[in-house]
PDB file of C-alpha atoms in Angstrom:
ATOM      1  CA  UNK W   1      17.678  17.791 -14.037  1.00  0.00           C
ATOM      2  CA  UNK W   2      16.568  14.222 -14.520  1.00  0.00           C
ATOM      3  CA  UNK W   3      16.941  11.740 -11.675  1.00  0.00           C
ATOM      4  CA  UNK W   4      16.743   8.032 -12.170  1.00  0.00           C
ATOM      5  CA  UNK W   5      15.646   5.835  -9.319  1.00  0.00           C
ATOM      6  CA  UNK W   6      16.930   2.315  -9.137  1.00  0.00           C
ATOM      7  CA  UNK W   7      13.879   0.105  -9.582  1.00  0.00           C
ATOM      8  CA  UNK W   8      14.071  -3.580  -8.963  1.00  0.00           C
ATOM      9  CA  UNK W   9      11.905  -6.629  -9.181  1.00  0.00           C
ATOM     10  CA  UNK W  10      11.941  -9.641  -6.903  1.00  0.00           C
ATOM     11  CA  UNK W  11      11.374 -12.891  -8.796  1.00  0.00           C
ATOM     12  CA  UNK W  12      10.369 -16.225  -7.327  1.00  0.00           C
ATOM     13  CA  UNK W  13      13.128 -18.791  -7.622  1.00  0.00           C
ATOM     14  CA  UNK W  14      12.442 -22.375  -8.539  1.00  0.00           C
ATOM     15  CA  UNK W  15      13.256 -25.115  -6.068  1.00  0.00           C
ATOM     16  CA  UNK W  16      16.313 -26.070  -8.114  1.00  0.00           C
ATOM     17  CA  UNK W  17      19.625 -24.281  -7.740  1.00  0.00           C
ATOM     18  CA  UNK W  18      19.829 -21.236  -9.976  1.00  0.00           C
ATOM     19  CA  UNK W  19      23.038 -19.451 -10.821  1.00  0.00           C
ATOM     20  CA  UNK W  20      22.756 -15.798 -11.907  1.00  0.00           C
ATOM     21  CA  UNK W  21      23.979 -15.291 -15.472  1.00  0.00           C
ATOM     22  CA  UNK W  22      24.304 -11.523 -15.451  1.00  0.00           C
ATOM     23  CA  UNK W  23      26.736  -9.406 -13.457  1.00  0.00           C
ATOM     24  CA  UNK W  24      25.400  -7.275 -10.668  1.00  0.00           C
ATOM     25  CA  UNK W  25      24.000  -7.556  -7.199  1.00  0.00           C
ATOM     26  CA  UNK W  26      21.926 -10.604  -6.323  1.00  0.00           C
ATOM     27  CA  UNK W  27      20.205 -10.870  -2.951  1.00  0.00           C
ATOM     28  CA  UNK W  28      18.077 -13.895  -2.098  1.00  0.00           C
ATOM     29  CA  UNK W  29      15.418 -13.660   0.594  1.00  0.00           C
ATOM     30  CA  UNK W  30      13.209 -16.457   1.892  1.00  0.00           C
ATOM     31  CA  UNK W  31       9.707 -16.346   3.332  1.00  0.00           C
ATOM     32  CA  UNK W  32       9.981 -17.803   6.833  1.00  0.00           C
ATOM     33  CA  UNK W  33       6.344 -19.006   6.727  1.00  0.00           C
ATOM     34  CA  UNK W  34       6.334 -21.078   3.548  1.00  0.00           C
ATOM     35  CA  UNK W  35       9.985 -21.263   2.465  1.00  0.00           C
ATOM     36  CA  UNK W  36       9.558 -19.699  -0.978  1.00  0.00           C
ATOM     37  CA  UNK W  37      12.717 -17.957  -2.190  1.00  0.00           C
ATOM     38  CA  UNK W  38      12.883 -14.692  -4.116  1.00  0.00           C
ATOM     39  CA  UNK W  39      15.861 -13.069  -5.811  1.00  0.00           C
ATOM     40  CA  UNK W  40      16.426  -9.313  -6.034  1.00  0.00           C
ATOM     41  CA  UNK W  41      18.709  -8.319  -8.909  1.00  0.00           C
ATOM     42  CA  UNK W  42      20.293  -4.928  -9.608  1.00  0.00           C
ATOM     43  CA  UNK W  43      22.703  -3.752 -12.261  1.00  0.00           C
ATOM     44  CA  UNK W  44      26.277  -3.398 -11.012  1.00  0.00           C
ATOM     45  CA  UNK W  45      26.213   0.000  -9.315  1.00  0.00           C
ATOM     46  CA  UNK W  46      27.986   1.137  -6.143  1.00  0.00           C
ATOM     47  CA  UNK W  47      24.847   1.663  -4.037  1.00  0.00           C
ATOM     48  CA  UNK W  48      22.930  -1.303  -5.451  1.00  0.00           C
ATOM     49  CA  UNK W  49      23.954  -3.835  -2.796  1.00  0.00           C
ATOM     50  CA  UNK W  50      22.824  -1.692   0.141  1.00  0.00           C
ATOM     51  CA  UNK W  51      19.576  -0.897  -1.639  1.00  0.00           C
ATOM     52  CA  UNK W  52      18.953  -4.572  -2.408  1.00  0.00           C
ATOM     53  CA  UNK W  53      19.379  -5.468   1.275  1.00  0.00           C
ATOM     54  CA  UNK W  54      16.894  -2.739   2.317  1.00  0.00           C
ATOM     55  CA  UNK W  55      14.440  -4.016  -0.293  1.00  0.00           C
ATOM     56  CA  UNK W  56      14.884  -7.570   1.022  1.00  0.00           C
ATOM     57  CA  UNK W  57      13.804  -6.377   4.483  1.00  0.00           C
ATOM     58  CA  UNK W  58      10.770  -4.683   2.936  1.00  0.00           C
ATOM     59  CA  UNK W  59       9.987  -7.888   1.040  1.00  0.00           C
ATOM     60  CA  UNK W  60       9.961  -9.997   4.219  1.00  0.00           C
ATOM     61  CA  UNK W  61       7.297  -7.645   5.617  1.00  0.00           C
ATOM     62  CA  UNK W  62       5.271  -8.173   2.439  1.00  0.00           C
ATOM     63  CA  UNK W  63       5.552 -11.954   2.899  1.00  0.00           C
ATOM     64  CA  UNK W  64       4.091 -11.620   6.396  1.00  0.00           C
ATOM     65  CA  UNK W  65       1.240  -9.470   5.069  1.00  0.00           C
ATOM     66  CA  UNK W  66       0.500 -12.027   2.320  1.00  0.00           C
ATOM     67  CA  UNK W  67       0.168 -14.774   4.942  1.00  0.00           C
ATOM     68  CA  UNK W  68      -2.046 -12.615   7.178  1.00  0.00           C
ATOM     69  CA  UNK W  69      -4.312 -11.953   4.178  1.00  0.00           C
ATOM     70  CA  UNK W  70      -4.086 -15.634   3.188  1.00  0.00           C
ATOM     71  CA  UNK W  71      -2.942 -14.812  -0.335  1.00  0.00           C
ATOM     72  CA  UNK W  72      -0.194 -16.421  -2.390  1.00  0.00           C
ATOM     73  CA  UNK W  73       3.031 -14.574  -3.042  1.00  0.00           C
ATOM     74  CA  UNK W  74       3.118 -13.143  -6.547  1.00  0.00           C
ATOM     75  CA  UNK W  75       5.781 -14.557  -8.855  1.00  0.00           C
ATOM     76  CA  UNK W  76       7.155 -11.095  -9.605  1.00  0.00           C
ATOM     77  CA  UNK W  77       7.025  -8.266  -7.077  1.00  0.00           C
ATOM     78  CA  UNK W  78       7.873  -4.664  -7.981  1.00  0.00           C
ATOM     79  CA  UNK W  79      10.088  -3.257  -5.229  1.00  0.00           C
ATOM     80  CA  UNK W  80       9.991   0.343  -3.974  1.00  0.00           C
ATOM     81  CA  UNK W  81      12.990   2.625  -4.582  1.00  0.00           C
ATOM     82  CA  UNK W  82      13.475   3.055  -0.778  1.00  0.00           C
TER      83      UNK W  82
END
């Protein structure tokens, strides 16, 4: 039996307005410290939206850790399959 976990990547958004071109779930989260915005994108699946919101919460904790460590946020962040 093969199980496939939904893996996602958060990508830094530019300061201009970006409109997603592909169908699916798009969740945008912002670092409260520096204001950088990241988008989490999943393929259109029933559980994808709930997963994307959980990953966004995880990502905000990573932002805090980056600022504590005084490191820049990476442009692409591999998200856990929570």
